[in-house]
PDB file of C-alpha atoms in Angstrom:
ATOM      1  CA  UNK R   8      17.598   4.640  12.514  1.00 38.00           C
ATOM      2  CA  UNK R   9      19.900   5.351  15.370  1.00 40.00           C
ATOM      3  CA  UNK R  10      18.876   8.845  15.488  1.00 38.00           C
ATOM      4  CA  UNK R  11      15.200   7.372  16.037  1.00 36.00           C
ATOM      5  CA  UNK R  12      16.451   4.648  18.554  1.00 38.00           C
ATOM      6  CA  UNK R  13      17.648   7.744  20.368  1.00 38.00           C
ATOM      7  CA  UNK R  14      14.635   9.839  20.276  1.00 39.00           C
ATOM      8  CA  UNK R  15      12.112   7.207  21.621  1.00 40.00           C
ATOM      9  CA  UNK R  16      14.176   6.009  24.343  1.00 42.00           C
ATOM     10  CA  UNK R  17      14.306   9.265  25.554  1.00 38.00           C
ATOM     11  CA  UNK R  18      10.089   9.956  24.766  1.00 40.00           C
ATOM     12  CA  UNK R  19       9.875   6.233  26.336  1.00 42.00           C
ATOM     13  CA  UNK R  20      11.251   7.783  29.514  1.00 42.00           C
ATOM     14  CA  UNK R  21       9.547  10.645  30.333  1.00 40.00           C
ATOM     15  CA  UNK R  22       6.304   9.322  29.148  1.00 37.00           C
ATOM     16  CA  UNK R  23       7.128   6.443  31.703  1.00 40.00           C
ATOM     17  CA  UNK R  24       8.037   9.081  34.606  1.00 38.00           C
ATOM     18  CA  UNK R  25       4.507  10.789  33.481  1.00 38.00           C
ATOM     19  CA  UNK R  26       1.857   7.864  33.640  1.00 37.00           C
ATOM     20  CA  UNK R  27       2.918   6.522  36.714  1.00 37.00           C
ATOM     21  CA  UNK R  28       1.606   2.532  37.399  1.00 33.00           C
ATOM     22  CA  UNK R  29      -0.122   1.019  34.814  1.00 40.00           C
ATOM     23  CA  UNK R  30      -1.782  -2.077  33.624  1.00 43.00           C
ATOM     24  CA  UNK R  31      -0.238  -4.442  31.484  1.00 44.00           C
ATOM     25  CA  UNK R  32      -2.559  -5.548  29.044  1.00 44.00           C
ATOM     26  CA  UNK R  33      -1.916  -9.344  30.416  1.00 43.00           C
ATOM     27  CA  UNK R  34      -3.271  -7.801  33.411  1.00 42.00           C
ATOM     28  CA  UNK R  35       0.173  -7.466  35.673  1.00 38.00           C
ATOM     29  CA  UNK R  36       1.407  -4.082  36.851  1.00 39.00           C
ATOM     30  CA  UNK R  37       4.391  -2.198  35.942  1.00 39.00           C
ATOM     31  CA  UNK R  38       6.409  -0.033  38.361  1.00 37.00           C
ATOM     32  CA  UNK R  39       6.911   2.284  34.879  1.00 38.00           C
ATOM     33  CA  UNK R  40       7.072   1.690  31.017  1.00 39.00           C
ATOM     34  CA  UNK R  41      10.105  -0.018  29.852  1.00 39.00           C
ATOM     35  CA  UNK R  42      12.858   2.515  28.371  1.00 36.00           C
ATOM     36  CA  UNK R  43      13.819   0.521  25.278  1.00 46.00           C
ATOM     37  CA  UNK R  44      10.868   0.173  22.985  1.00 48.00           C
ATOM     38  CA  UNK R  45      10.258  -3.763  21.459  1.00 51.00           C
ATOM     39  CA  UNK R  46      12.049  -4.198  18.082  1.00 51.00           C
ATOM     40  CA  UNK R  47       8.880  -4.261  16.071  1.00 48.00           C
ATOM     41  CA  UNK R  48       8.356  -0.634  17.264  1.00 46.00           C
ATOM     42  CA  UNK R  49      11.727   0.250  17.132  1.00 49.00           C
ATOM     43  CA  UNK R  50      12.942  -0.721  13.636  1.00 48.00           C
ATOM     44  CA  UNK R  51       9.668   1.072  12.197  1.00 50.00           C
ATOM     45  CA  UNK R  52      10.107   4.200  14.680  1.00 76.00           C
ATOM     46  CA  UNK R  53       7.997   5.489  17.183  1.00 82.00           C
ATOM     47  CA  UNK R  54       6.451   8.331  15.345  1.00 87.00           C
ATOM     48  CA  UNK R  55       5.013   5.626  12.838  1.00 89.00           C
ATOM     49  CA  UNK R  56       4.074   3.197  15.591  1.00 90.00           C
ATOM     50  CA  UNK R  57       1.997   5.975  17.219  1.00 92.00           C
ATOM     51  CA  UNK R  58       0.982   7.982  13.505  1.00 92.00           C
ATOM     52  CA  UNK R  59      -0.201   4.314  13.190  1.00 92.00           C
ATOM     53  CA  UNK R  60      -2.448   4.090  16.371  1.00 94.00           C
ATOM     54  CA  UNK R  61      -3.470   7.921  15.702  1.00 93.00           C
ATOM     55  CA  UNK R  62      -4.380   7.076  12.135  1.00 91.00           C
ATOM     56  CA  UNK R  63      -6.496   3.747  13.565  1.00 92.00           C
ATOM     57  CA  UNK R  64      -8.140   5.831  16.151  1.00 92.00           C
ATOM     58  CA  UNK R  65      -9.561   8.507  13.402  1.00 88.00           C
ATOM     59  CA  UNK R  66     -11.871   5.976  11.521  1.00 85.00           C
ATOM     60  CA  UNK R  67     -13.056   4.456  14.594  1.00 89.00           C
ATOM     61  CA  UNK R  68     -16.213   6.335  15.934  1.00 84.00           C
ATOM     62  CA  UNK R  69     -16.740   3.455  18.477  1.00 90.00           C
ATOM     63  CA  UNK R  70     -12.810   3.298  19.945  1.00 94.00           C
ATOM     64  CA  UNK R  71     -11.068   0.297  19.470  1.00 95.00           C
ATOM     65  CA  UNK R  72      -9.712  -2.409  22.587  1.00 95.00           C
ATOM     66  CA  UNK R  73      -6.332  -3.396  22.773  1.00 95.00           C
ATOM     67  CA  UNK R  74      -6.364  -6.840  20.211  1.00 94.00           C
ATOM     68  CA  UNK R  75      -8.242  -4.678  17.754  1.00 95.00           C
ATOM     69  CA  UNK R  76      -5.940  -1.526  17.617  1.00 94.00           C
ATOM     70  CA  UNK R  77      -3.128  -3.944  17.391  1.00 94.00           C
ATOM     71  CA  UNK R  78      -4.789  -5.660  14.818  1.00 93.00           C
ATOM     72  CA  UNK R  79      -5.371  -2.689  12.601  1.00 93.00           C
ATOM     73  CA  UNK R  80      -1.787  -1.097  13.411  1.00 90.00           C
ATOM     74  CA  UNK R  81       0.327  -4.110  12.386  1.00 89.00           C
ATOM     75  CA  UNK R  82       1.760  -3.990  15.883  1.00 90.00           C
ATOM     76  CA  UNK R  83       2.220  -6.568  18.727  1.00 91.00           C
ATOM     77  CA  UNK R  84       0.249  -6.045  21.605  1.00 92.00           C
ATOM     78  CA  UNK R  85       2.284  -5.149  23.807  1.00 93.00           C
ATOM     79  CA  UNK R  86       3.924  -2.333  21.863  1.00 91.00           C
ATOM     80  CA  UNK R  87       0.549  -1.127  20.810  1.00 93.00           C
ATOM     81  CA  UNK R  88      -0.767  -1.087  24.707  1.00 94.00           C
ATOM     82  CA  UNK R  89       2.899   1.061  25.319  1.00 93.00           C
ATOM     83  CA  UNK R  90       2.498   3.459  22.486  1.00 94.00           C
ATOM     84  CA  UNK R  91      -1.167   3.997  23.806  1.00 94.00           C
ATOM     85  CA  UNK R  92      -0.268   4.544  27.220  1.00 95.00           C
ATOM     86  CA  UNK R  93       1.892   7.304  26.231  1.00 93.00           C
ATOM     87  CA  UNK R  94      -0.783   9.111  24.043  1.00 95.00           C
ATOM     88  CA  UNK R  95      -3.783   9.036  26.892  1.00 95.00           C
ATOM     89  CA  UNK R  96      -0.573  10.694  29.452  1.00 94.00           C
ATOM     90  CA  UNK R  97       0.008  13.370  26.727  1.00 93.00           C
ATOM     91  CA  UNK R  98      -3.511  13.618  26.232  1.00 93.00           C
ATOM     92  CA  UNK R  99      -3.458  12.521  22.582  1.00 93.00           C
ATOM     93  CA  UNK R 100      -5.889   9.761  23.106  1.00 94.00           C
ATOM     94  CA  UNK R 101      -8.429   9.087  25.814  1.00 94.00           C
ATOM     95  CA  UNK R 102      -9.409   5.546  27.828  1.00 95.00           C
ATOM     96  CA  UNK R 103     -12.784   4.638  28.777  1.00 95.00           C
ATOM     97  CA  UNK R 104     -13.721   1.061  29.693  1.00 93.00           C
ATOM     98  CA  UNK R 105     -10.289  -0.647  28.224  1.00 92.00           C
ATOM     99  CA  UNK R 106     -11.080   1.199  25.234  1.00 95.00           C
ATOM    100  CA  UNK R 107      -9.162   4.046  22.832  1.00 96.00           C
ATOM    101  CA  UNK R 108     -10.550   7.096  21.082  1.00 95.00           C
ATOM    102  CA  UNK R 109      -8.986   9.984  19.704  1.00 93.00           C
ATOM    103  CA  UNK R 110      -8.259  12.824  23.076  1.00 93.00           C
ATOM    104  CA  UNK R 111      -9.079  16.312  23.481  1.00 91.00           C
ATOM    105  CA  UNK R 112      -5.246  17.036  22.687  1.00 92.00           C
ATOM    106  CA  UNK R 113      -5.515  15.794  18.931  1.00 90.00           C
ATOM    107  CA  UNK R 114      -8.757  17.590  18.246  1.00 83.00           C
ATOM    108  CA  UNK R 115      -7.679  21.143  19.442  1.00 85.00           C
ATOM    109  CA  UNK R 116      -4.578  20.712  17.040  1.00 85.00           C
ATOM    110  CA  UNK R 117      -7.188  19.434  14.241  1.00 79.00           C
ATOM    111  CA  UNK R 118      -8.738  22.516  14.174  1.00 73.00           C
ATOM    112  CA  UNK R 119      -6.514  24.895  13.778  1.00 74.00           C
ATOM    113  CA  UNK R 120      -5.133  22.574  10.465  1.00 75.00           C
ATOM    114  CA  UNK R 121      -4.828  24.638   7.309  1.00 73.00           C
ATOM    115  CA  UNK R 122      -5.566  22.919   3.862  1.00 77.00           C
ATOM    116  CA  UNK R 123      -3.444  25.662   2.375  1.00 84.00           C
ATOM    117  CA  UNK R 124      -2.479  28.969   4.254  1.00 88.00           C
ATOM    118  CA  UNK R 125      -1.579  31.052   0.941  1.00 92.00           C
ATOM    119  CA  UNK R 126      -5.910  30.393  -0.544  1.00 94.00           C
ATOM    120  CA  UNK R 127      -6.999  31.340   3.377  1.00 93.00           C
ATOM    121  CA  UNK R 128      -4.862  34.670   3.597  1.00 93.00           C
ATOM    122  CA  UNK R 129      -6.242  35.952  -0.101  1.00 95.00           C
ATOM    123  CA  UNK R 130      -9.733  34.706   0.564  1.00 95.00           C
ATOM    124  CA  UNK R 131     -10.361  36.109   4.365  1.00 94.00           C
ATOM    125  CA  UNK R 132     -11.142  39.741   2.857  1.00 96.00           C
ATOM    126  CA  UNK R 133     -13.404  38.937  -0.047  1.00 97.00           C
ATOM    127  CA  UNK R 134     -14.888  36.064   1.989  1.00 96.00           C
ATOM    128  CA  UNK R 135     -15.786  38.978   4.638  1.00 95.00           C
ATOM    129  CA  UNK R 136     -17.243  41.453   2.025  1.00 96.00           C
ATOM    130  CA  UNK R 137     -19.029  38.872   0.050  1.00 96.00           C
ATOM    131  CA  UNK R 138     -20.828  37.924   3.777  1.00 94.00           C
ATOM    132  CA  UNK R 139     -21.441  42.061   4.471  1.00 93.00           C
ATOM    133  CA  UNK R 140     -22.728  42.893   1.034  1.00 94.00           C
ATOM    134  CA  UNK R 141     -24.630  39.589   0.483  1.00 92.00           C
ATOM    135  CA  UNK R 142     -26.046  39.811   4.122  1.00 91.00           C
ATOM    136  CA  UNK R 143     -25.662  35.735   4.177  1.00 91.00           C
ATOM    137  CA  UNK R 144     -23.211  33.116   5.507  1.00 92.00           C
ATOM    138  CA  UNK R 145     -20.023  33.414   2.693  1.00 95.00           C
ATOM    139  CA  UNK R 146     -17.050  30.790   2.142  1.00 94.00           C
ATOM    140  CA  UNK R 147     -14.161  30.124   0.908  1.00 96.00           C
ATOM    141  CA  UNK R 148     -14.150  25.654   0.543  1.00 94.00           C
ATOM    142  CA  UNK R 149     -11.740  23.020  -0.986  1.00 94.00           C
ATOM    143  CA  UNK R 150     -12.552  19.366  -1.831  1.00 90.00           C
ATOM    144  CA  UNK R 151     -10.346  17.101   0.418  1.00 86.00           C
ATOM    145  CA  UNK R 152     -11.065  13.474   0.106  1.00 82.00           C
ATOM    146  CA  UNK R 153     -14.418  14.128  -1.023  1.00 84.00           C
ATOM    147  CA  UNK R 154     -15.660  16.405   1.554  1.00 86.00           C
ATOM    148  CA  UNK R 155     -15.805  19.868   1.720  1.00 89.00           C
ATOM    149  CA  UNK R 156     -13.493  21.285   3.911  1.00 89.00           C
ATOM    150  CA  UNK R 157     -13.383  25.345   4.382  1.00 89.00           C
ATOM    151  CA  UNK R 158     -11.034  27.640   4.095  1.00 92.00           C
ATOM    152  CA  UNK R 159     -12.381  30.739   5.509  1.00 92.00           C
ATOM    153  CA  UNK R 160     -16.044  31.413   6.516  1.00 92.00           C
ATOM    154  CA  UNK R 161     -17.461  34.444   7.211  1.00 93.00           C
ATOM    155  CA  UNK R 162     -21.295  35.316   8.774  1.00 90.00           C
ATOM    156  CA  UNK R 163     -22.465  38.773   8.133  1.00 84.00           C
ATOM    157  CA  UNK R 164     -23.308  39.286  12.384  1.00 75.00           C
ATOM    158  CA  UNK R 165     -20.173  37.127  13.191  1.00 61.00           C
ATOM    159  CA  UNK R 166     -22.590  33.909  13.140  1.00 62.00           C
ATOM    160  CA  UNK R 167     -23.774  30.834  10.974  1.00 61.00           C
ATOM    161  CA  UNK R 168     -24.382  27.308  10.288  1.00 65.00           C
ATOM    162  CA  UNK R 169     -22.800  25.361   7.219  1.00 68.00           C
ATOM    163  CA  UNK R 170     -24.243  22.388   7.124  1.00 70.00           C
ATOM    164  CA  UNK R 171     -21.764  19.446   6.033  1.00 74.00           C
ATOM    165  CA  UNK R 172     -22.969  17.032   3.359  1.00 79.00           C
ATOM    166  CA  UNK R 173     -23.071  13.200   4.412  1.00 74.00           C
ATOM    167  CA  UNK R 174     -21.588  11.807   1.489  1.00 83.00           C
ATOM    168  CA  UNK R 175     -19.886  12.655  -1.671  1.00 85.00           C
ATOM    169  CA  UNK R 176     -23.127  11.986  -3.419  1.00 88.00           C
ATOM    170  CA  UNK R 177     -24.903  14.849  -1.331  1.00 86.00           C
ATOM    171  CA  UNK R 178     -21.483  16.840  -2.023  1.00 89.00           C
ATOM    172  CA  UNK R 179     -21.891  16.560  -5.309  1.00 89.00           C
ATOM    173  CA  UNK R 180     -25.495  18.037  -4.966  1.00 88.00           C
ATOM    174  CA  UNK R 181     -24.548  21.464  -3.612  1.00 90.00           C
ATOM    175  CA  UNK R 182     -23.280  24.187  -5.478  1.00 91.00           C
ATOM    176  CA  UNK R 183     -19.600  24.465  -4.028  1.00 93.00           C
ATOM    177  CA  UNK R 184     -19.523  20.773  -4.848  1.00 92.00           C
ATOM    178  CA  UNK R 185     -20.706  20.518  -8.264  1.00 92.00           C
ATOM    179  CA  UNK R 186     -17.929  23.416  -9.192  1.00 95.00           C
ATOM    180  CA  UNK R 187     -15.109  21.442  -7.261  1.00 94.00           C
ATOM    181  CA  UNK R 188     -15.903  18.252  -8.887  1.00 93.00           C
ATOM    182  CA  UNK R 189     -16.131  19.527 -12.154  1.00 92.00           C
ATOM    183  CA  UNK R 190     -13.229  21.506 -12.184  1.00 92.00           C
ATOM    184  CA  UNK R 191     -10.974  18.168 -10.952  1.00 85.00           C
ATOM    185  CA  UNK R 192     -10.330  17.164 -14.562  1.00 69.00           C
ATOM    186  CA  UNK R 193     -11.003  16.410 -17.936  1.00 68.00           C
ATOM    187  CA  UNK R 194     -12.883  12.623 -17.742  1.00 68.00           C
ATOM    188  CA  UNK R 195     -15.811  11.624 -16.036  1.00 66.00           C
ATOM    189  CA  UNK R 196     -13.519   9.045 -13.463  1.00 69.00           C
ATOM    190  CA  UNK R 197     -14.793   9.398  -9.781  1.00 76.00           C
ATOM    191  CA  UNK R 198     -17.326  11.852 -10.367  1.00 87.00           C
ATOM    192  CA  UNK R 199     -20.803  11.231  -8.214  1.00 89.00           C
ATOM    193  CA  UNK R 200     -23.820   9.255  -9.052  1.00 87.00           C
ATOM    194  CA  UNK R 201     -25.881  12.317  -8.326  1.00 87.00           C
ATOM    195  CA  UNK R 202     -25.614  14.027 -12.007  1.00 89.00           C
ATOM    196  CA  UNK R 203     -25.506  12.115 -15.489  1.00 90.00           C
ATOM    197  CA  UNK R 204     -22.303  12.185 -16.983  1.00 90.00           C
ATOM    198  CA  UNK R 205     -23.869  14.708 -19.895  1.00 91.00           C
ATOM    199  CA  UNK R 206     -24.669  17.578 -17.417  1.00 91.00           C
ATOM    200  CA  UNK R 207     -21.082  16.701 -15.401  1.00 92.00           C
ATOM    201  CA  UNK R 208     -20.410  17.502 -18.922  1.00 91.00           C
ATOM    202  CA  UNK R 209     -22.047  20.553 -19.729  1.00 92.00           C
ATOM    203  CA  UNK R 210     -20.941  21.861 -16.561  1.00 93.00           C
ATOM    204  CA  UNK R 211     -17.212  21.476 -17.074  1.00 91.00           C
ATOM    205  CA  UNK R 212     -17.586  22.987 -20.594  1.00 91.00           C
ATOM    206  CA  UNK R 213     -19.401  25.584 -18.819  1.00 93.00           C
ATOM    207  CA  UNK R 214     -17.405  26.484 -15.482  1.00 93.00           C
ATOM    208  CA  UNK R 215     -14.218  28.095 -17.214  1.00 90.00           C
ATOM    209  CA  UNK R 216     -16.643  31.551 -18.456  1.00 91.00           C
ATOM    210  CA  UNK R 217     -15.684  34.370 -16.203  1.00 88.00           C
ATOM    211  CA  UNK R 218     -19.134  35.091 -15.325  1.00 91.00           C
ATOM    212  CA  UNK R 219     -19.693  31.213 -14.458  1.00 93.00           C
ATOM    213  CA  UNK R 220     -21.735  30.444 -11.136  1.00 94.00           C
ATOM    214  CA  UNK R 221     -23.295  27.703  -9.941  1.00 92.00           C
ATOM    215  CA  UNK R 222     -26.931  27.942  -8.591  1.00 91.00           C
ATOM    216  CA  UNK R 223     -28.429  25.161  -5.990  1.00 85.00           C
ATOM    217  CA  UNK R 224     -32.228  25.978  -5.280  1.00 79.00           C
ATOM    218  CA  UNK R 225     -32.876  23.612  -2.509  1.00 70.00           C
ATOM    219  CA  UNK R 226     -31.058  20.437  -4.236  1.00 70.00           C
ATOM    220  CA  UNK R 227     -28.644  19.183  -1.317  1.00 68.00           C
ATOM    221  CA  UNK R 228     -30.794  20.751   1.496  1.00 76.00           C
ATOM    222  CA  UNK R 229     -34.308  21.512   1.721  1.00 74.00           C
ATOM    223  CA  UNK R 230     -34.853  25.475   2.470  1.00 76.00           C
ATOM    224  CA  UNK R 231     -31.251  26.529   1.065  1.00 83.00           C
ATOM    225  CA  UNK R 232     -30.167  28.282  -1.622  1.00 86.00           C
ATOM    226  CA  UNK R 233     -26.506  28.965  -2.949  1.00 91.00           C
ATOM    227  CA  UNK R 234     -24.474  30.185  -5.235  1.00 93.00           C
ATOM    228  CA  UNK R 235     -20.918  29.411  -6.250  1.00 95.00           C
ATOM    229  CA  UNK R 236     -17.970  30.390  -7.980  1.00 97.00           C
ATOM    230  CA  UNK R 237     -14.918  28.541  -9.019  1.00 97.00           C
ATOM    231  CA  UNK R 238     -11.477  30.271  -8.048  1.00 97.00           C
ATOM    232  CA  UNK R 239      -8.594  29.849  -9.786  1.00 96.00           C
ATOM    233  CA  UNK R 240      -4.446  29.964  -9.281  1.00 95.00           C
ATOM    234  CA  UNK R 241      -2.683  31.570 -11.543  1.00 94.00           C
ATOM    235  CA  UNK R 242      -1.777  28.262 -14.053  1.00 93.00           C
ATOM    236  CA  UNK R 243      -5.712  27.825 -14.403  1.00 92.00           C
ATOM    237  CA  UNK R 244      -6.635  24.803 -11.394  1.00 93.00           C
ATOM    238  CA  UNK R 245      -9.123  25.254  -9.656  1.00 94.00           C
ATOM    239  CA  UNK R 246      -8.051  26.833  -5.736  1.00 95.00           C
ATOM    240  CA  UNK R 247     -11.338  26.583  -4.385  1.00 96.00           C
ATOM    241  CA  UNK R 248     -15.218  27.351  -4.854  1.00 96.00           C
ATOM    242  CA  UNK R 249     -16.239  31.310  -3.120  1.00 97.00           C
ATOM    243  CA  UNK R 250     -19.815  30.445  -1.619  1.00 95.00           C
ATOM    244  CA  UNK R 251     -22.950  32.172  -0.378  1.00 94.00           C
ATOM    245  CA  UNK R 252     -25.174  30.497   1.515  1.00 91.00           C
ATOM    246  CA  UNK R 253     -28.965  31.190   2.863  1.00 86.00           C
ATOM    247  CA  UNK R 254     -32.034  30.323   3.763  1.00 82.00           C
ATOM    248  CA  UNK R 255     -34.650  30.958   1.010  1.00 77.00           C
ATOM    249  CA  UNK R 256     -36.462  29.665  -1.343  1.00 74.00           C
ATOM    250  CA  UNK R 257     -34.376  30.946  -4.123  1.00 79.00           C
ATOM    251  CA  UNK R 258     -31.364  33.160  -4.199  1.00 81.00           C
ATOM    252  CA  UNK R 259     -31.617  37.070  -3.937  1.00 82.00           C
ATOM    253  CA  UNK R 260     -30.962  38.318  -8.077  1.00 84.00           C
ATOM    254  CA  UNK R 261     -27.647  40.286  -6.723  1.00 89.00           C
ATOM    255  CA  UNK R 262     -25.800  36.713  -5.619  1.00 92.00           C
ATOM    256  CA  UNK R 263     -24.371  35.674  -8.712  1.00 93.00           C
ATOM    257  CA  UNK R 264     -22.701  39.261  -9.236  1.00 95.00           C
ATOM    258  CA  UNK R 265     -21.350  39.526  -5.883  1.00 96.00           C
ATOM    259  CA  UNK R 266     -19.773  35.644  -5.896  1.00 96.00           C
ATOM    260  CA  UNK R 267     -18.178  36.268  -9.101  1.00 96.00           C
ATOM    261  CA  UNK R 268     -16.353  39.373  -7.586  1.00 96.00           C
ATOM    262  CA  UNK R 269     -15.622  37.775  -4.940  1.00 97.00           C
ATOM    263  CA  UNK R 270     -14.471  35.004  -6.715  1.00 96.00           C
ATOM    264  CA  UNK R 271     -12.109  37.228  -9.110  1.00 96.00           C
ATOM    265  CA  UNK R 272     -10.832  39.311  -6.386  1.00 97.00           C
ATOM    266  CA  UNK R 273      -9.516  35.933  -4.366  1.00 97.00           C
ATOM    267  CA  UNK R 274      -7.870  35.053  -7.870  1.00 95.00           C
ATOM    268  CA  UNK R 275      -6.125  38.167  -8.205  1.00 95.00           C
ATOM    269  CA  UNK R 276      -4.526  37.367  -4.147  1.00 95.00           C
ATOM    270  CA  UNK R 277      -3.199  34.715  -5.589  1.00 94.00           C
ATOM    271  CA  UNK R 278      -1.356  35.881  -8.525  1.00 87.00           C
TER     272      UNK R 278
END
C-alpha cells in the first residue's frame, strides 16, 4: 500500500500542476488539487479509483454527472470529482455540461487492443489470401462477451464494411457466430434463443469434420451471404471462426473450399 500511497501523491501532483483552477463540485474554487488523495481513494489505490470511473464511463452512452459516477464507483464525491479532473487533463475522459464520457485518449488506446496477438500474427496471411482469392471482405473473429470482436480483417481492394450484430441473438444468427457458440462447450447453457437446442445440437456434433463450414444465406442480414470456418489451437478449442463475407444472394460454390484452407492454414500458425 505504501508503494501506492507513493505513486498517487506524486500523479496527484502533476495532474494538479496540469489542470490549473478548477471547480469544486460544492461549487468553490481550488488554487490546485490537493496532493494527498482522501482515504477512501487511498486505501483502495488510485489506479482502482480511476479503473473504477473508466469502467463506469464505458456503459454509459449518455455520460454520467458527478452524484451518479460517484454513485456507481463506490466513491465519495469528492474523490470521484478529483479522480475525474485528472482524467479530462490527461485526456482520458471528456466534460461537457457538468457531465463525463469516455475522451479521445481512451478510445485511440481501445483500438489498437489485441484479444490475442499470437491468433492475429498466424491469421493476417491467410486472412489476406482468403480476401484476394475469394474477391470478398475475409476475417479472422473471436467471441468476447458475446460480441464478435475481430482479429484481423482483410478487403480484397484494401476496403469493406462488417457489419456488427446488435445482440447476441443476431450473433448467434450469422455464420461466424453460430461456429463460435457452438464450439464454447459441450451443454446447451447460454446459448441464444435464435436456434432450438436440437440444431445447436446438430451443429456441435457437426463442427469438429475437417471439411465443416458454416453457411448464412441472408439469416442475420438481409443481402449477405457468408461462410465460416472454425479454427482450432493445437489442444482442440476453438481460436476463432475464418470468415468471408459478401453481398449476394447466395455464396459463390468456391467459398466453402477456400474458408476451410484458410481455416487449416491459420491452425497450422498456431501449432
Amino acid at each position: 500500500m505504501g508503494e501506492f500511497a507513493t505513486a498517487g501523491n506524486v500523479l496527484d501532483e502533476r495532474l494538479a500542476a496540469a489542470t490549473g483552477l478548477l471547480s469544486h463540485p460544492d461549487g468553490a474554487a481550488q488554487d490546485k488539487l490537493t496532493v494527498t488523495l482522501p482515504a477512501s481513494v487511498s486505501r483502495r489505490g488510485v489506479l482502482d479509483g480511476a479503473f473504477a470511473i473508466l469502467e463506469a464511463l464505458a456503459t454509459a452512452e449518455g455520460g454520467l454527472g458527478l452524484t451518479a459516477l460517484a454513485g456507481a464507483c463506490g466513491l465519495a464525491k469528492t474523490s470521484s470529482f478529483r479522480l475525474a479532473e485528472q482524467l479530462v487533463a490527461l485526456g482520458a475522459l471528456q466534460r461537457v455540461n457538468n457531465r463525463y464520457y469516455i475522451g479521445a485518449r481512451i478510445g485511440r488506446i481501445g483500438e489498437s487492443w489485441q484479444p490475442n496477438p499470437v491468433l492475429r500474427q498466424a491469421g493476417q496471411g491467410p486472412v489476406r489470401t482468403l480476401a484476394a482469392q475469394s474477391r470478398a471482405i475475409a476475417s479472422l473473429r473471436i467471441l468476447h462477451e458475446d460480441r464478435l470482436r475481430p482479429i484481423c480483417t482483410a478487403a480484397p481492394h484494401g476496403r469493406g464494411y462488417m457489419p456488427t450484430p446488435a445482440s447476441r441473438e443476431a450473433t448467434g444468427r450469422t455464420a461466424s457466430g453460430r461456429v463460435l457458440y457452438a464450439t464454447k462447450g459441450q451443454n446447451d447453457v447460454g446459448l441464444p434463443d435464435c436456434w432450438t437446442r436440437l440444431e445447436w445440437r446438430r451443429l456441435r456434433e457437426s463442427i469438429r469434420d475437417h471439411h465443416a463450414v458454416v453457411v448464412d444465406q441472408q439469416d442475420a442480414f438481409a443481402g449477405i451471404c457468408c461462410v465460416s470456418a472454425p479454427v482450432w489451437w493445437p489442444n482442440g478449442t476453438c481460436a476463432g471462426a475464418v470468415t468471408v463475407l459478401m453481398q449476394a444472394a447466395k455464396p459463390a460454390p468456391n467459398l466453402r473450399d477456400l474458408v476451410v484452407r484458410a481455416a487449416r492454414s491459420i491452425g497450422a500458425g498456431l501449432r
